[in-house]
Coordinates of C-alpha atoms in Angstrom, one line a residue:
Chain T
X1 CA 143.4 79.1 43.6
X2 CA 140.9 79.1 46.4
X3 CA 142.0 81.7 49.0
X4 CA 140.8 83.8 51.8
X5 CA 142.7 86.8 53.2
X6 CA 141.8 88.4 56.5
X7 CA 142.6 92.0 57.4
X8 CA 141.6 94.6 59.9
X9 CA 143.3 93.2 63.0
X10 CA 145.3 95.4 65.4
X11 CA 145.8 96.7 68.9
X12 CA 142.7 98.2 70.5
X13 CA 141.7 99.3 74.0
X14 CA 139.0 97.5 75.9
X15 CA 135.5 98.8 75.1
X16 CA 136.5 99.9 71.6
X17 CA 135.5 98.5 68.2
X18 CA 137.2 96.8 65.3
X19 CA 136.0 95.5 62.0
X20 CA 137.6 92.5 60.4
X21 CA 137.3 91.7 56.7
X22 CA 137.9 88.5 54.7
X23 CA 138.5 88.7 51.0
X24 CA 137.6 85.5 49.1
X25 CA 139.0 84.6 45.8
X26 CA 139.0 81.5 43.5
X27 CA 135.4 80.5 44.3
X28 CA 131.9 82.1 44.5
X29 CA 131.4 83.3 48.0
X30 CA 127.6 83.3 47.5
X31 CA 127.7 79.5 47.3
X32 CA 129.1 79.0 50.8
X33 CA 128.3 79.5 54.4
X34 CA 131.2 81.1 56.2
X35 CA 132.6 81.1 59.7
X36 CA 134.8 83.1 61.9
X37 CA 137.0 81.0 64.3
X38 CA 139.5 82.5 66.7
X39 CA 142.5 81.2 68.7
X40 CA 143.8 82.9 71.8
X41 CA 147.6 82.9 72.2
X42 CA 148.8 79.3 73.1
X43 CA 145.2 78.1 73.2
X44 CA 142.9 75.9 71.2
X45 CA 140.3 76.8 68.5
X46 CA 137.1 78.7 69.5
X47 CA 134.2 79.0 67.1
X48 CA 132.9 82.6 66.9
X49 CA 130.1 82.9 64.3
X50 CA 128.6 81.5 61.1
X51 CA 126.5 83.0 58.4
X52 CA 124.5 80.9 55.9
X53 CA 125.3 81.0 52.2
X54 CA 122.3 83.2 51.6
X55 CA 122.5 85.2 54.8
X56 CA 119.3 83.7 56.1
X57 CA 120.8 82.4 59.3
X58 CA 123.5 83.7 61.6
X59 CA 124.7 82.0 64.8
X60 CA 127.1 83.3 67.5
X61 CA 129.1 81.9 70.3
X62 CA 127.6 82.9 73.7
X63 CA 130.9 84.7 74.5
X64 CA 130.3 87.2 71.6
X65 CA 126.6 87.3 71.1
X66 CA 125.3 90.9 71.3
X67 CA 128.8 92.4 70.7
X68 CA 129.9 90.9 67.4
X69 CA 128.0 90.9 64.0
X70 CA 128.9 88.7 61.1
X71 CA 127.9 89.9 57.6
X72 CA 128.7 89.3 54.0
X73 CA 128.8 91.2 50.7
X74 CA 128.8 88.6 47.9
X75 CA 129.1 91.3 45.3
X76 CA 132.5 92.2 46.8
X77 CA 133.4 88.6 47.8
X78 CA 133.9 89.8 51.3
X79 CA 133.0 88.4 54.7
X80 CA 133.1 90.8 57.7
X81 CA 133.0 90.7 61.5
X82 CA 132.1 93.8 63.3
X83 CA 133.4 93.6 66.9
X84 CA 132.1 96.0 69.5
X85 CA 132.7 96.4 73.2
X86 CA 135.9 94.5 72.9
X87 CA 137.3 92.7 75.9
X88 CA 140.8 91.5 76.8
X89 CA 139.6 87.9 76.4
X90 CA 138.8 88.6 72.7
X91 CA 142.5 88.7 72.0
X92 CA 143.7 86.2 69.5
X93 CA 144.1 85.2 65.8
X94 CA 140.8 85.4 63.9
X95 CA 140.4 83.0 61.0
X96 CA 137.9 83.2 58.2
X97 CA 136.7 79.7 57.3
X98 CA 134.7 78.4 54.4
X99 CA 131.8 76.0 54.4
X100 CA 129.2 75.6 57.2
X101 CA 129.6 71.8 57.7
X102 CA 133.2 71.0 56.6
X103 CA 135.4 74.1 57.4
X104 CA 137.4 73.1 54.4
X105 CA 139.4 76.3 53.6
X106 CA 141.1 78.6 56.2
X107 CA 142.6 82.0 55.8
X108 CA 146.0 82.8 57.3
X109 CA 144.3 84.8 60.1
X110 CA 144.5 88.4 61.4
X111 CA 145.6 89.2 64.9
X112 CA 143.5 91.2 67.4
X113 CA 145.1 92.4 70.6
X114 CA 142.8 94.0 73.2
X115 CA 144.9 95.8 75.8
X116 CA 144.8 99.0 77.8
Chain C
X1 CA 126.1 73.2 73.8
X2 CA 127.7 70.0 72.6
X3 CA 131.0 69.3 74.5
X4 CA 133.8 67.6 72.5
X5 CA 136.3 65.7 74.6
X6 CA 139.6 64.4 73.0
X7 CA 142.0 61.9 74.4
X8 CA 144.9 61.7 74.9
X9 CA 145.8 65.4 75.1
X10 CA 149.4 64.6 74.3
X11 CA 150.7 61.7 72.3
X12 CA 154.5 61.0 71.9
X13 CA 154.9 58.6 69.0
X14 CA 157.9 56.8 67.4
X15 CA 158.3 57.5 63.7
X16 CA 156.8 54.8 61.6
X17 CA 154.5 53.6 64.4
X18 CA 150.7 54.0 64.5
X19 CA 148.8 56.7 66.5
X20 CA 145.2 57.0 67.5
X21 CA 143.2 60.0 68.8
X22 CA 139.7 59.7 70.3
X23 CA 137.0 62.3 70.3
X24 CA 133.7 61.9 72.2
X25 CA 130.7 64.2 72.0
X26 CA 128.3 64.9 74.9
X27 CA 125.4 64.0 72.6
X28 CA 124.8 62.4 69.3
X29 CA 126.2 64.2 66.2
X30 CA 123.6 62.7 63.8
X31 CA 121.9 65.7 62.1
X32 CA 118.2 65.7 61.2
X33 CA 119.3 65.3 57.6
X34 CA 121.0 62.0 58.5
X35 CA 124.6 63.2 58.2
X36 CA 127.1 63.3 61.0
X37 CA 129.0 66.6 60.8
X38 CA 132.2 65.6 62.6
X39 CA 135.5 66.9 61.2
X40 CA 139.2 66.4 62.0
X41 CA 141.7 69.2 61.6
X42 CA 145.4 69.4 61.9
X43 CA 147.4 72.5 62.9
X44 CA 151.1 72.8 62.5
X45 CA 153.0 75.5 64.6
X46 CA 152.5 78.9 63.2
X47 CA 150.0 77.8 60.6
X48 CA 146.2 77.8 60.3
X49 CA 144.4 74.5 60.7
X50 CA 143.8 72.4 57.7
X51 CA 140.9 70.0 57.1
X52 CA 141.7 66.2 57.2
X53 CA 138.2 64.6 57.3
X54 CA 134.6 65.7 57.2
X55 CA 131.4 63.8 57.9
X56 CA 133.5 61.4 60.0
X57 CA 135.4 59.5 57.3
X58 CA 135.4 61.5 54.1
X59 CA 139.0 62.3 53.4
X60 CA 139.7 65.8 52.2
X61 CA 141.7 66.4 49.1
X62 CA 145.4 65.8 49.5
X63 CA 145.2 63.9 52.8
X64 CA 147.5 60.8 52.7
X65 CA 145.8 57.5 53.0
X66 CA 147.7 56.6 56.1
X67 CA 145.1 58.7 57.9
X68 CA 141.7 57.2 58.7
X69 CA 138.6 58.7 60.3
X70 CA 135.9 56.5 61.8
X71 CA 133.1 56.4 64.3
X72 CA 129.5 57.0 64.8
X73 CA 127.0 58.7 67.2
X74 CA 129.2 60.0 70.0
X75 CA 132.5 58.2 69.5
X76 CA 135.0 59.0 66.8
X77 CA 138.6 58.1 66.1
X78 CA 141.4 59.5 64.0
X79 CA 144.1 56.9 63.2
X80 CA 147.5 57.3 61.6
X81 CA 148.9 54.0 60.4
X82 CA 152.6 55.1 60.3
X83 CA 153.5 58.5 61.8
X84 CA 155.8 60.7 59.7
X85 CA 157.7 63.9 60.7
X86 CA 155.2 66.1 58.9
X87 CA 152.4 64.7 61.1
X88 CA 153.5 66.6 64.2
X89 CA 151.2 69.3 65.5
X90 CA 147.8 69.6 67.1
X91 CA 144.8 67.6 66.0
X92 CA 141.3 68.9 66.7
X93 CA 137.9 67.3 66.2
X94 CA 135.0 69.7 65.5
X95 CA 131.2 69.3 65.3
X96 CA 128.9 71.3 63.1
X97 CA 125.8 69.3 63.6
X98 CA 124.4 71.7 66.1
X99 CA 125.2 75.4 66.7
X100 CA 127.2 76.6 68.5
X101 CA 129.8 74.6 66.6
X102 CA 132.4 73.3 69.1
X103 CA 136.0 72.0 69.0
X104 CA 137.8 69.4 71.1
X105 CA 140.6 70.7 73.3
X106 CA 143.2 69.5 70.8
X107 CA 145.7 66.6 70.9
X108 CA 149.4 67.3 70.5
X109 CA 151.2 64.7 68.5
X110 CA 155.0 64.7 69.0
X111 CA 157.8 62.5 67.9
X112 CA 159.6 60.5 70.7

């Protein structure tokens, strides 16, 4: 069945880096634009980044632009989020989400905690 | 950035009664391709969100027909004709017409 599984979360100090991965299965990743969306503890949803199905466009939230990089490897059916210069306010659950316009399938999420 | 404003933020509802959630955008959500990329999502405690509607009123697979999405331009509504226990949780509207994509604050639906 269609599924995405995130990994790579953990506890990290401010200023350090972390790389999240999302393994897609049950569909052809190359056919879909993909997002990262995050949710701080007890808060609402915050869109983070999107990459077009062919990698031709990438957009970022102002809060992460210049620090985070979204990428994809369709040969490995994997979406990634490189997170540099992490801040305390980047703490939360990070979801991998399918489809640029619908957000129709969500992973279970991976938790990132930025703390000294 | 398009700002999405939901109301109410909390909605206590009696089982079997209707519920309605409003979502307003700070500018029109009509895309240059003619589509309106407004989605509704539902999140139960401890779970990821799941899609209910996309392009305003297109019901996603498996969504019960007691749910209805409607609206146009800057005003959108999610309606539940008869609330059931499984409907509790937080409902979000989301726009993907213009990036950055943005979400509403969320509306918490609870049973009275």
